[in-house]
Amino acid sequence: MKSRVLLTGLLLLLPARVNAAEPVNVTFAEHIAPIVHAKCTMCHRKGQSGPFELLTYEDVRERAATMQAVVHDNYMPPWKLVNTNIQFANDRRLTPQEKSLLTRWVESGMPAGNLASIQPPKYPDGWSLGKPDLVVKMKDAFRVPASGPDVYRSFVFPLDLKEDKWIKGIELRPSARGVVHHALFFLDQSGSARVQDGRDGQPGISGMSFLSAGSVSRLSGGAGRGLSARGLGGYVPGAMPNKLPGDLAQLLPKGSDIVMQTHFHPSGKVEWEQTEMAIYFADKPPSRQTVDVPLPPLFGRFAGLNVPAGEKNFKISQSITLPVDVEAISIRGHAHYICRAMEMTATLPDGEKMTLMKIDDWDLDWQDRYQFAKPLSLPSGTKLYAEIIYDNSADNPENPYSPPQLIKWGRESNDEMGAVTVQVIAKDETDRPELQRAVSKSLTDSARSFFQKRIFGAADGK
Amino acid sequence: MIRSLTKCLTLVMLLTATVAAEKTDETATQLRDLKLTSVNGQLIAPFADSSTKAVTLIFVADTCPVANAFQPSLAAFHKAYADQGVACVQVHCSSLVTADEVKKHVVDFGITMPVVFDPKQKLGRLTGAKVTPEAIVIDRTGTVRYRGAINNLYAGYGKKRRVATAHYLQDAVDAVLAGDTVKTPTTKPVGCFIHYAEK
């Protein structure tokens, strides 16, 4: 009797197996090479950041099982956003169809197909954005240790410009691509970065706190002082450097320096990093200027960010209503290690709701700036809402403390902070001051509410 | 009919078990008699030395960032256990890598333990290594006592702890040295998969 059940079970399995076999014969030449060349080879080629090449049939066959694992884990290609039907420029994700083709190719024994028919991808020699207007290089190389925790270090590029300039784009050429995980660009008008540079006997400024402190000084010093926002974006392996769309450009005031915050991953051996930076200027000022709308403001400084030890689902959130019509250009998130998820939604005046950005597996390693495929129209009265979730339990492998301990808002990497920032332009440039006032007000409102709660207790702060 | 089928199935299962056992015995014999040549021409027959209590094979790949990230801790492990009768050998098990690339890797990472170049993937097939880095601990009887991750530094791809909180390889070697059973004899290593070329 048991055997009969077993036999029936076995027979039931048979048709399923037949159905699973797709009729199409998936080959490297016809199906896999175009995917790999479009989504992987950019970094996985000689002299780039990928640890090995993914160009030829032999390269890909050797790595196929690993590729299969990292692709299905959504670790590669690096792209942290969950699909919410918003189109982004330079989207590196593999589509479900591409993932399925890869699986079928691996499962069918990785046939080569007609290798002679493959068109190898072409990449520009030298700077990919063309001839730069200015090239600057780190004065001295920085020693990245062989092992230990990740290193955050800011390097100052003194520019000594005698007149204001407008930046269109920046392209980076790290000397040790394998260890430079990413870099973010900031502007320093105060000159304080130069002063702090090299204080500990090595090139640059240690840790993350310098830049956060800069944000604070920006608050007290008024608009345009200290460090400017990250409108310039940064360097992320895998993202082609691009210039700002339309006639947009970022002001580079005379006398200011570019500060590059670099995140290093020790590779197992000592490496020396001496970055070269190419800067591209616009030939005239832009007709409209971008405004950053960060939620919560000041990376959650006033959002009550005190995450108790063991808390798996700590949430901060904030909203703002746009006072004028805007176009959204790009969006980015920032948080440290214990953040798990973040999103920003936009509820339009007609009730339509869009999720502009959603990350459900935040990774500090990949804090990319995501440019919308085309500017996204957000009419006056649109409510933006951002929510950030933290997991301070021992189950979170990225928890910097074992056992977990209370984590508060702070500037060092073991502290926490968080914001989703959408970069917008007022549809009508004359509306920009009103937009900037609304952004400033959201900061002062949250600060007032924060201090009220502290002084009068939570009940009065409502 | 059904009864004879059951008998048949049982017989097949028994046969499979016997074959598996024989294969294990054969593997143990080969591991006990392990004779390797390092990429620098050094002969390695770890169990020929009667003071060797265990051999740790670590499968690595010169282009695997996860495996490379472990090099400093592997050096520390080698240093700590060399005097206690634990032989440590790194194995490059790939048909694509060249001897020169392996030698360069040894120099770049300052590796002092013996490194074996295994382009025919014999050691990989013999031990069933699947990933780099993967550690395999063998005792004097040729029995595999541990296979898996070096520690839990990586919880997944891109999910790296600040410091490892579970030291699987070290615990396994300590148990073998103490004559105890290894409490966690297998773990799932995180890293780059080894591609086995068709024979």
XYZ file of C-alpha atoms in Angstrom:
661
model
C 0.000 0.000 0.000
C 2.742 2.373 0.990
C 4.568 1.525 -2.191
C 1.508 2.396 -4.220
C 1.338 5.816 -2.612
C 5.029 6.223 -3.312
C 4.589 5.182 -6.925
C 1.681 7.571 -7.451
C 3.780 10.296 -5.950
C 6.619 9.530 -8.310
C 4.281 9.528 -11.302
C 2.879 12.902 -10.243
C 6.362 14.345 -10.308
C 6.992 13.304 -13.900
C 4.641 15.664 -15.806
C 5.840 18.579 -13.689
C 9.378 17.955 -14.837
C 8.315 17.798 -18.452
C 6.500 21.156 -18.141
C 9.477 22.816 -16.494
C 11.625 22.218 -19.561
C 11.154 25.228 -21.825
C 11.331 24.727 -25.560
C 13.853 27.514 -26.182
C 17.470 26.485 -26.257
C 19.213 29.171 -24.177
C 22.788 29.784 -25.343
C 25.530 32.150 -24.239
C 25.922 33.756 -27.647
C 22.247 34.424 -28.260
C 20.789 35.114 -24.818
C 23.357 35.448 -22.052
C 26.133 37.554 -23.613
C 23.788 40.503 -24.367
C 22.587 40.538 -20.721
C 26.088 40.247 -19.252
C 27.575 42.817 -21.623
C 24.780 45.307 -20.877
C 24.574 44.852 -17.101
C 27.855 43.381 -15.779
C 30.862 43.995 -18.028
C 30.923 47.749 -17.351
C 32.559 46.993 -13.981
C 33.687 43.438 -14.578
C 36.445 44.208 -17.059
C 40.139 45.007 -16.856
C 41.041 48.065 -14.809
C 37.565 48.482 -13.337
C 36.132 47.827 -9.900
C 34.757 44.320 -10.463
C 36.994 41.655 -8.901
C 36.998 39.519 -12.051
C 36.191 39.887 -15.718
C 32.844 38.931 -17.193
C 33.350 39.243 -20.906
C 33.964 35.933 -22.630
C 32.107 32.645 -22.551
C 34.877 31.114 -20.391
C 34.708 34.027 -17.913
C 30.972 33.705 -17.491
C 30.856 29.892 -17.374
C 33.471 29.912 -14.597
C 31.351 32.381 -12.552
C 27.893 31.215 -13.564
C 26.946 29.580 -10.258
C 28.166 32.611 -8.324
C 26.340 34.969 -10.706
C 23.207 32.918 -10.312
C 23.454 33.189 -6.513
C 24.174 36.929 -6.331
C 21.621 37.831 -8.980
C 18.825 35.983 -7.197
C 19.954 37.495 -3.917
C 19.625 40.959 -5.589
C 23.204 41.656 -4.526
C 24.308 42.081 -8.125
C 24.006 44.099 -10.219
C 24.024 46.615 -7.379
C 20.631 48.301 -7.362
C 18.847 48.599 -4.052
C 15.490 49.940 -5.198
C 12.388 47.768 -5.158
C 10.428 48.166 -8.385
C 7.578 50.658 -7.834
C 6.945 51.390 -11.531
C 9.075 54.526 -11.494
C 11.556 54.688 -14.387
C 15.174 55.509 -13.538
C 18.120 56.439 -15.742
C 20.942 53.864 -15.910
C 18.791 51.143 -14.340
C 21.157 48.195 -13.863
C 18.608 45.687 -12.596
C 18.108 42.366 -14.318
C 14.502 41.914 -15.399
C 12.647 38.792 -14.202
C 12.950 37.474 -17.786
C 16.725 38.005 -17.767
C 17.032 36.249 -14.410
C 15.001 33.340 -15.685
C 17.149 33.067 -18.843
C 20.279 32.929 -16.690
C 18.773 30.163 -14.550
C 17.720 28.141 -17.579
C 21.140 28.537 -19.171
C 22.908 27.332 -16.008
C 20.491 24.432 -15.604
C 20.878 23.329 -19.209
C 24.664 22.979 -18.859
C 25.687 26.443 -20.116
C 25.790 25.843 -23.891
C 28.018 28.257 -25.825
C 26.029 28.714 -29.042
C 27.659 30.484 -31.956
C 30.415 32.428 -30.180
C 31.557 34.049 -33.430
C 28.249 35.933 -33.629
C 28.877 37.891 -30.402
C 29.461 41.643 -30.721
C 31.872 42.524 -27.917
C 30.889 45.672 -25.992
C 32.841 48.879 -26.632
C 33.964 51.249 -23.889
C 35.472 54.703 -24.229
C 39.201 55.113 -23.688
C 40.187 57.618 -21.035
C 37.528 59.749 -19.348
C 34.085 58.541 -20.343
C 32.580 62.060 -20.218
C 35.187 63.373 -22.666
C 37.940 65.939 -22.179
C 37.652 67.384 -18.648
C 37.778 71.100 -17.871
C 39.797 70.463 -14.733
C 41.671 67.424 -13.396
C 42.740 67.262 -9.755
C 44.571 64.484 -7.965
C 45.040 63.568 -4.314
C 48.356 65.056 -3.206
C 49.459 61.890 -1.408
C 48.301 58.301 -1.532
C 46.265 56.983 1.397
C 47.134 53.589 2.857
C 44.119 51.276 3.150
C 44.818 48.515 5.704
C 44.609 44.836 4.718
C 41.837 43.978 7.132
C 39.559 45.329 9.823
C 36.362 47.336 9.662
C 35.457 49.510 6.685
C 37.271 52.832 6.523
C 35.510 56.172 6.020
C 37.832 58.957 5.047
C 37.334 62.375 3.494
C 39.875 63.843 1.119
C 40.147 67.508 0.236
C 40.766 68.716 -3.300
C 41.815 72.375 -3.067
C 40.675 74.080 -6.261
C 41.660 77.730 -5.665
C 39.231 78.958 -8.297
C 39.302 82.712 -8.814
C 35.696 82.893 -10.064
C 32.396 81.074 -9.538
C 31.898 78.016 -11.723
C 28.991 75.710 -12.501
C 29.617 71.959 -12.301
C 27.931 69.743 -14.866
C 29.535 66.465 -13.816
C 32.403 64.759 -12.019
C 34.206 61.595 -13.036
C 36.452 59.706 -10.686
C 39.452 57.516 -11.345
C 40.452 55.661 -8.178
C 43.886 54.032 -8.250
C 42.803 51.024 -6.165
C 39.367 50.342 -7.572
C 38.999 47.093 -5.690
C 38.895 48.819 -2.292
C 37.070 52.054 -3.130
C 33.538 51.067 -2.418
C 31.999 54.421 -3.129
C 32.646 58.124 -2.786
C 30.364 61.084 -2.190
C 31.180 64.630 -3.231
C 30.679 67.699 -1.060
C 31.606 71.348 -1.340
C 33.454 73.150 1.420
C 33.328 76.936 1.373
C 34.492 77.352 4.938
C 38.053 76.167 4.432
C 37.731 73.949 7.517
C 38.381 70.750 5.560
C 41.806 72.030 4.489
C 42.617 72.787 8.099
C 41.634 69.317 9.313
C 43.303 67.492 6.419
C 46.174 65.275 7.521
C 45.843 66.016 11.241
C 46.316 62.353 12.161
C 49.456 62.095 10.033
C 47.747 60.517 7.031
C 46.138 62.177 4.023
C 42.512 63.167 4.580
C 40.120 63.380 7.504
C 39.091 60.339 9.503
C 35.551 59.048 9.990
C 32.115 60.252 8.995
C 31.673 63.002 11.561
C 33.373 65.738 9.589
C 30.656 65.874 6.968
C 27.771 65.644 9.388
C 29.321 68.430 11.395
C 29.407 70.345 8.141
C 25.657 69.901 7.765
C 25.199 71.366 11.225
C 27.400 74.341 10.458
C 25.373 74.825 7.321
C 22.291 75.163 9.469
C 23.811 77.753 11.761
C 25.716 79.551 9.067
C 22.712 80.057 6.813
C 22.127 78.921 3.252
C 25.162 78.646 1.043
C 27.721 78.477 3.834
C 29.811 75.533 4.908
C 29.251 72.311 3.062
C 26.683 72.187 0.342
C 24.358 69.291 -0.232
C 25.283 66.301 -2.316
C 23.671 67.563 -5.487
C 26.734 66.374 -7.336
C 26.113 62.797 -6.327
C 29.102 60.565 -6.111
C 31.026 57.665 -7.453
C 29.463 54.239 -7.247
C 31.016 51.286 -9.017
C 28.785 50.296 -11.874
C 27.141 53.644 -12.404
C 28.338 55.441 -15.520
C 29.260 58.988 -14.563
C 26.723 61.343 -16.082
C 26.214 65.039 -16.469
C 23.244 66.805 -14.904
C 20.257 66.868 -17.286
C 19.161 69.889 -19.315
C 21.005 73.080 -18.410
C 21.203 72.094 -14.742
C 24.520 72.637 -12.997
C 25.757 72.930 -9.438
C 27.294 76.169 -8.221
C 30.970 75.884 -7.317
C 31.686 79.206 -5.583
C 35.153 80.672 -5.991
C 37.550 79.647 -3.276
C 35.630 76.496 -2.388
C 37.107 73.015 -2.177
C 35.638 69.682 -3.187
C 35.601 67.157 -0.373
C 35.306 63.507 -1.300
C 34.063 61.152 1.399
C 35.360 57.735 0.494
C 34.195 54.405 1.850
C 36.901 51.735 1.678
C 36.471 47.967 1.987
C 39.742 46.385 3.096
C 40.576 43.703 0.529
C 42.868 41.377 2.468
C 46.064 43.162 1.402
C 47.347 46.689 1.880
C 46.318 49.035 -0.944
C 47.244 52.635 -1.760
C 44.574 54.991 -3.009
C 45.335 58.180 -4.899
C 42.208 59.330 -6.677
C 42.133 61.462 -9.790
C 39.052 63.592 -10.339
C 37.871 65.107 -13.602
C 35.498 68.070 -13.386
C 33.222 69.289 -16.160
C 31.892 72.853 -16.098
C 28.797 74.342 -17.716
C 29.553 77.316 -19.954
C 26.742 79.374 -18.402
C 24.711 79.416 -15.178
C 21.600 77.226 -15.238
C 18.191 78.803 -15.796
C 16.853 76.921 -12.775
C 18.491 75.700 -9.586
C 17.892 72.471 -7.733
C 16.516 72.306 -4.215
C 16.991 69.317 -1.917
C 13.934 68.214 0.029
C 15.189 65.961 2.844
C 12.735 63.964 4.956
C 13.173 63.984 7.855
C 15.278 67.179 7.772
C 18.880 67.156 8.952
C 19.158 63.373 8.663
C 16.628 62.821 11.439
C 18.391 64.987 14.020
C 14.989 66.002 15.457
C 13.087 62.816 14.619
C 13.464 61.180 18.025
C 15.934 58.619 16.790
C 16.646 56.545 19.912
C 16.563 52.891 18.965
C 16.389 50.635 22.047
C 18.580 47.542 22.129
C 16.708 44.578 20.647
C 14.089 46.741 18.879
C 13.447 45.205 15.446
C 11.032 47.709 13.991
C 11.798 51.280 15.024
C 10.222 53.825 12.734
C 10.793 57.503 12.053
C 8.716 59.405 9.517
C 7.974 62.889 8.286
C 5.975 64.599 5.584
C 5.947 67.920 3.746
C 3.432 69.502 1.411
C 4.952 71.129 -1.659
C 3.859 74.785 -1.931
C 4.663 75.099 -5.672
C 4.797 72.940 -8.808
C 8.118 71.099 -9.049
C 9.945 68.540 -11.146
C 11.831 65.803 -9.303
C 15.293 65.096 -10.757
C 16.789 62.472 -8.457
C 16.322 60.722 -5.143
C 18.698 59.214 -2.608
C 18.714 57.758 0.858
C 21.159 57.955 3.695
C 21.385 55.992 6.927
C 23.991 53.921 8.767
C 24.257 50.243 9.673
C 21.059 49.267 11.510
C 18.638 50.842 9.041
C 16.613 48.127 7.341
C 14.124 49.888 5.076
C 13.205 53.309 3.755
C 10.715 54.762 1.356
C 9.281 58.006 0.086
C 5.778 58.363 -1.298
C 4.142 61.265 -3.100
C 0.373 61.785 -2.799
C -0.751 64.128 -5.552
C -3.606 66.631 -5.008
C -5.909 64.404 -7.081
C -5.254 61.519 -4.663
C -2.899 59.555 -6.922
C -0.128 57.987 -4.870
C 3.347 57.141 -6.171
C 6.194 55.421 -4.371
C 9.194 57.448 -5.497
C 11.759 55.241 -3.804
C 11.562 52.051 -1.791
C 14.423 50.050 -0.302
C 13.536 47.013 1.799
C 17.082 45.794 2.455
C 19.091 48.934 3.134
C 22.823 48.546 2.736
C 25.111 51.392 3.714
C 27.503 50.090 1.093
C 25.314 51.113 -1.797
C 24.052 54.621 -1.107
C 23.428 55.526 -4.660
C 21.738 58.599 -6.088
C 18.966 57.527 -8.418
C 18.162 59.845 -11.293
C 14.634 59.675 -12.694
C 14.540 58.680 -16.367
C 12.811 61.994 -17.041
C 11.903 64.772 -14.609
C 8.874 63.741 -12.571
C 6.089 66.328 -12.311
C 4.837 66.934 -8.758
C 2.157 69.654 -8.634
C 1.689 72.153 -5.823
C -0.161 70.488 -2.929
C 1.639 67.153 -3.356
C 2.343 65.535 -0.001
C 5.729 63.864 0.300
C 6.067 61.308 3.075
C 9.208 59.412 4.088
C 9.517 56.544 6.490
C 12.697 54.879 7.735
C 12.862 51.647 9.722
C 15.689 50.449 11.963
C 16.474 46.965 13.282
C 18.611 47.093 16.419
C 18.259 43.385 17.236
C 20.977 40.761 17.367
C 19.355 39.194 14.256
C 20.636 42.104 12.186
C 24.130 40.980 11.108
C 25.082 44.565 10.350
C 24.450 45.671 13.929
C 27.723 47.317 15.010
C 27.204 46.182 18.608
C 27.126 42.639 19.929
C 25.127 42.402 22.150
C 22.909 45.229 20.868
C 22.850 48.507 22.778
C 20.818 51.717 22.614
C 21.686 53.557 19.396
C 20.992 57.286 19.143
C 21.245 59.896 16.445
C 24.880 60.757 15.876
C 27.579 61.485 13.373
C 29.822 58.443 13.684
C 29.126 55.292 11.716
C 28.054 53.359 14.834
C 25.438 56.017 15.562
C 22.349 56.278 13.406
C 20.729 58.881 11.219
C 18.485 58.771 8.214
C 16.771 60.697 5.470
C 15.313 60.250 2.043
C 16.148 63.280 -0.058
C 14.453 64.167 -3.292
C 16.190 66.714 -5.496
C 13.705 68.972 -7.263
C 13.513 72.118 -9.374
C 10.653 74.598 -9.139
C 8.752 74.491 -12.428
C 8.846 78.283 -12.376
C 12.213 79.572 -11.163
C 10.489 82.531 -9.453
C 8.768 79.992 -7.149
C 12.089 78.706 -5.840
C 12.307 81.002 -2.776
C 8.870 79.822 -1.648
C 9.962 76.207 -2.018
C 13.154 76.887 -0.065
C 11.127 78.574 2.677
C 8.914 75.490 2.976
C 11.977 73.246 3.262
C 13.509 75.523 5.930
C 10.189 75.629 7.778
C 9.978 71.822 7.883
C 13.366 71.865 9.605
C 12.493 74.582 12.126
C 9.099 72.949 12.808
C 10.672 69.588 13.536
C 13.322 71.222 15.724
C 10.664 73.158 17.671
C 8.546 70.057 18.157
C 11.628 68.086 19.237
C 12.611 70.609 21.898
C 8.997 71.061 23.047
C 8.747 67.328 23.638
C 12.005 67.382 25.531
C 10.983 70.283 27.730
C 7.277 69.653 28.244
C 7.110 65.900 27.666
C 5.616 63.959 24.782
C 1.960 64.857 25.531
C 2.473 68.599 25.043
C 4.546 68.137 21.952
C 1.579 66.895 19.910
C 4.410 -7.250 -8.159
C 4.497 -4.431 -5.638
C 6.328 -6.637 -3.154
C 9.039 -7.499 -5.642
C 9.327 -3.814 -6.529
C 9.806 -2.975 -2.846
C 12.473 -5.671 -2.597
C 14.130 -4.270 -5.651
C 14.098 -0.750 -4.216
C 15.550 -1.956 -0.910
C 18.332 -3.745 -2.773
C 19.119 -0.609 -4.759
C 19.208 1.449 -1.565
C 21.503 -1.066 0.132
C 23.812 -1.112 -2.873
C 23.927 2.677 -2.984
C 24.766 2.775 0.707
C 27.575 0.229 0.230
C 28.996 2.120 -2.717
C 28.834 5.356 -0.721
C 30.607 3.744 2.227
C 33.308 2.343 -0.036
C 33.716 5.719 -1.633
C 34.074 7.306 1.820
C 36.715 4.722 2.735
C 38.542 5.370 -0.486
C 38.371 9.133 0.050
C 39.664 8.695 3.609
C 42.592 6.617 2.360
C 43.451 9.222 -0.239
C 43.176 12.041 2.281
C 45.311 10.153 4.805
C 47.982 9.591 2.160
C 47.701 13.166 0.856
C 50.793 14.128 -1.161
C 50.780 17.567 -2.679
C 53.215 19.888 -4.378
C 52.991 23.552 -3.541
C 53.079 26.157 -6.268
C 56.666 26.898 -5.188
C 57.686 23.277 -5.674
C 57.604 22.271 -2.009
C 56.452 18.677 -1.333
C 53.646 18.432 1.213
C 52.728 15.094 2.805
C 51.223 16.391 6.040
C 50.323 13.088 7.702
C 53.741 11.590 6.894
C 54.831 13.731 9.826
C 53.672 11.822 12.907
C 53.158 15.045 14.862
C 50.471 16.230 12.445
C 47.114 15.907 14.149
C 44.940 17.611 11.568
C 45.088 19.138 8.112
C 43.088 22.210 7.184
C 42.541 22.684 3.485
C 41.265 26.112 2.571
C 39.852 26.501 -0.901
C 40.516 29.997 -2.214
C 40.475 31.877 -5.511
C 42.700 34.791 -6.426
C 39.759 36.814 -7.776
C 37.216 36.021 -5.064
C 36.892 39.123 -2.860
C 35.291 37.152 -0.042
C 38.149 34.623 0.029
C 40.725 37.418 -0.164
C 39.132 39.285 2.736
C 39.907 36.267 4.934
C 43.653 36.178 4.163
C 44.742 38.162 7.258
C 42.649 35.949 9.564
C 43.918 32.798 7.799
C 47.480 33.959 8.423
C 46.643 34.420 12.107
C 45.033 30.973 12.233
C 48.081 29.373 10.610
C 50.411 31.129 13.051
C 48.349 30.105 16.075
C 48.021 26.421 15.154
C 51.257 25.573 13.275
C 52.964 24.530 16.537
C 49.998 22.433 17.625
C 50.234 19.917 14.794
C 47.747 21.562 12.437
C 48.919 21.754 8.830
C 47.308 24.514 6.815
C 47.193 24.449 3.018
C 45.476 26.845 0.625
C 44.124 25.363 -2.592
C 43.384 27.153 -5.865
C 40.939 24.798 -7.543
C 40.219 26.252 -10.960
C 40.949 25.315 -14.541
C 41.124 28.993 -15.526
C 43.758 30.255 -13.108
C 47.451 29.929 -14.038
C 50.438 28.987 -11.855
C 51.813 32.495 -12.356
C 48.589 34.061 -11.127
C 48.658 31.834 -8.040
C 52.298 32.793 -7.379
C 51.437 36.473 -7.753
C 48.557 36.039 -5.312
C 50.943 34.479 -2.774
C 53.281 37.465 -3.067
C 50.521 40.133 -3.115
C 48.880 38.813 0.033
C 52.117 37.800 1.755
C 50.922 34.231 2.261
C 53.338 32.096 4.276
C 51.453 28.779 4.433
C 51.806 26.305 1.537
C 49.602 27.049 -1.463
C 48.594 24.341 -3.909
C 47.653 24.923 -7.509
C 45.019 22.369 -8.535
C 44.032 23.089 -12.146
C 42.793 19.519 -12.701
C 40.558 20.088 -9.656
C 41.502 16.725 -8.130
C 41.505 17.993 -4.536
C 38.247 19.787 -5.071
C 36.559 16.682 -6.429
C 38.080 14.488 -3.732
C 36.849 16.683 -0.878
C 33.687 17.965 -2.530
C 34.600 21.627 -2.012
C 31.972 23.907 -3.514
C 32.839 27.465 -2.571
C 35.778 29.780 -1.906
C 36.592 30.306 0.875
C 35.700 26.891 2.235
C 37.631 25.144 5.007
C 37.924 21.367 5.290
C 39.425 19.805 8.407
C 40.814 16.279 8.094
C 42.046 14.153 10.986
C 44.790 11.489 10.956
C 42.343 8.781 9.902
C 41.551 10.748 6.756
C 38.085 11.560 8.046
C 36.632 14.937 7.178
C 35.702 16.421 10.562
C 34.566 19.850 9.443
C 33.604 21.519 6.219
C 32.241 24.989 5.678
C 32.843 28.629 6.492
C 35.924 29.874 8.341
C 33.660 31.901 10.644
C 30.415 33.881 10.430
C 31.994 37.170 9.309
C 29.742 37.074 6.254
C 26.041 36.516 6.947
C 25.349 36.654 3.211
C 26.517 38.417 0.074
C 27.435 41.957 1.100
C 26.303 41.270 4.664
C 29.525 41.516 6.581
C 29.598 41.660 10.367
C 31.916 44.101 12.115
C 33.661 41.118 13.676
C 32.935 37.415 13.496
C 30.939 36.099 16.449
C 31.139 32.354 15.705
C 34.495 30.748 14.915
C 33.576 27.488 13.217
C 36.988 26.471 11.865
C 38.833 27.277 15.079
C 36.219 25.452 17.200
C 36.414 22.392 14.914
C 40.217 22.259 15.042
C 40.185 22.725 18.827
C 37.771 19.788 19.135
C 39.906 17.547 16.909
C 43.032 18.440 18.904
C 41.220 17.720 22.164
C 39.895 14.404 20.857
C 36.296 15.628 21.110
C 33.474 15.476 18.613
C 33.096 18.553 16.465
C 29.836 20.159 17.587
C 29.122 21.907 14.277
C 30.641 19.642 11.608
C 29.216 21.541 8.625
C 28.264 25.138 7.916
C 27.267 26.869 4.714
C 30.154 28.926 3.373
C 29.433 32.291 1.732
C 31.566 33.171 -1.255
C 32.296 32.337 -4.880
C 31.226 28.983 -6.287
C 33.881 26.664 -7.729
C 33.155 25.740 -11.315
C 34.095 22.157 -12.080
C 35.201 21.689 -15.662
C 33.804 18.660 -17.474
C 36.256 15.793 -17.293
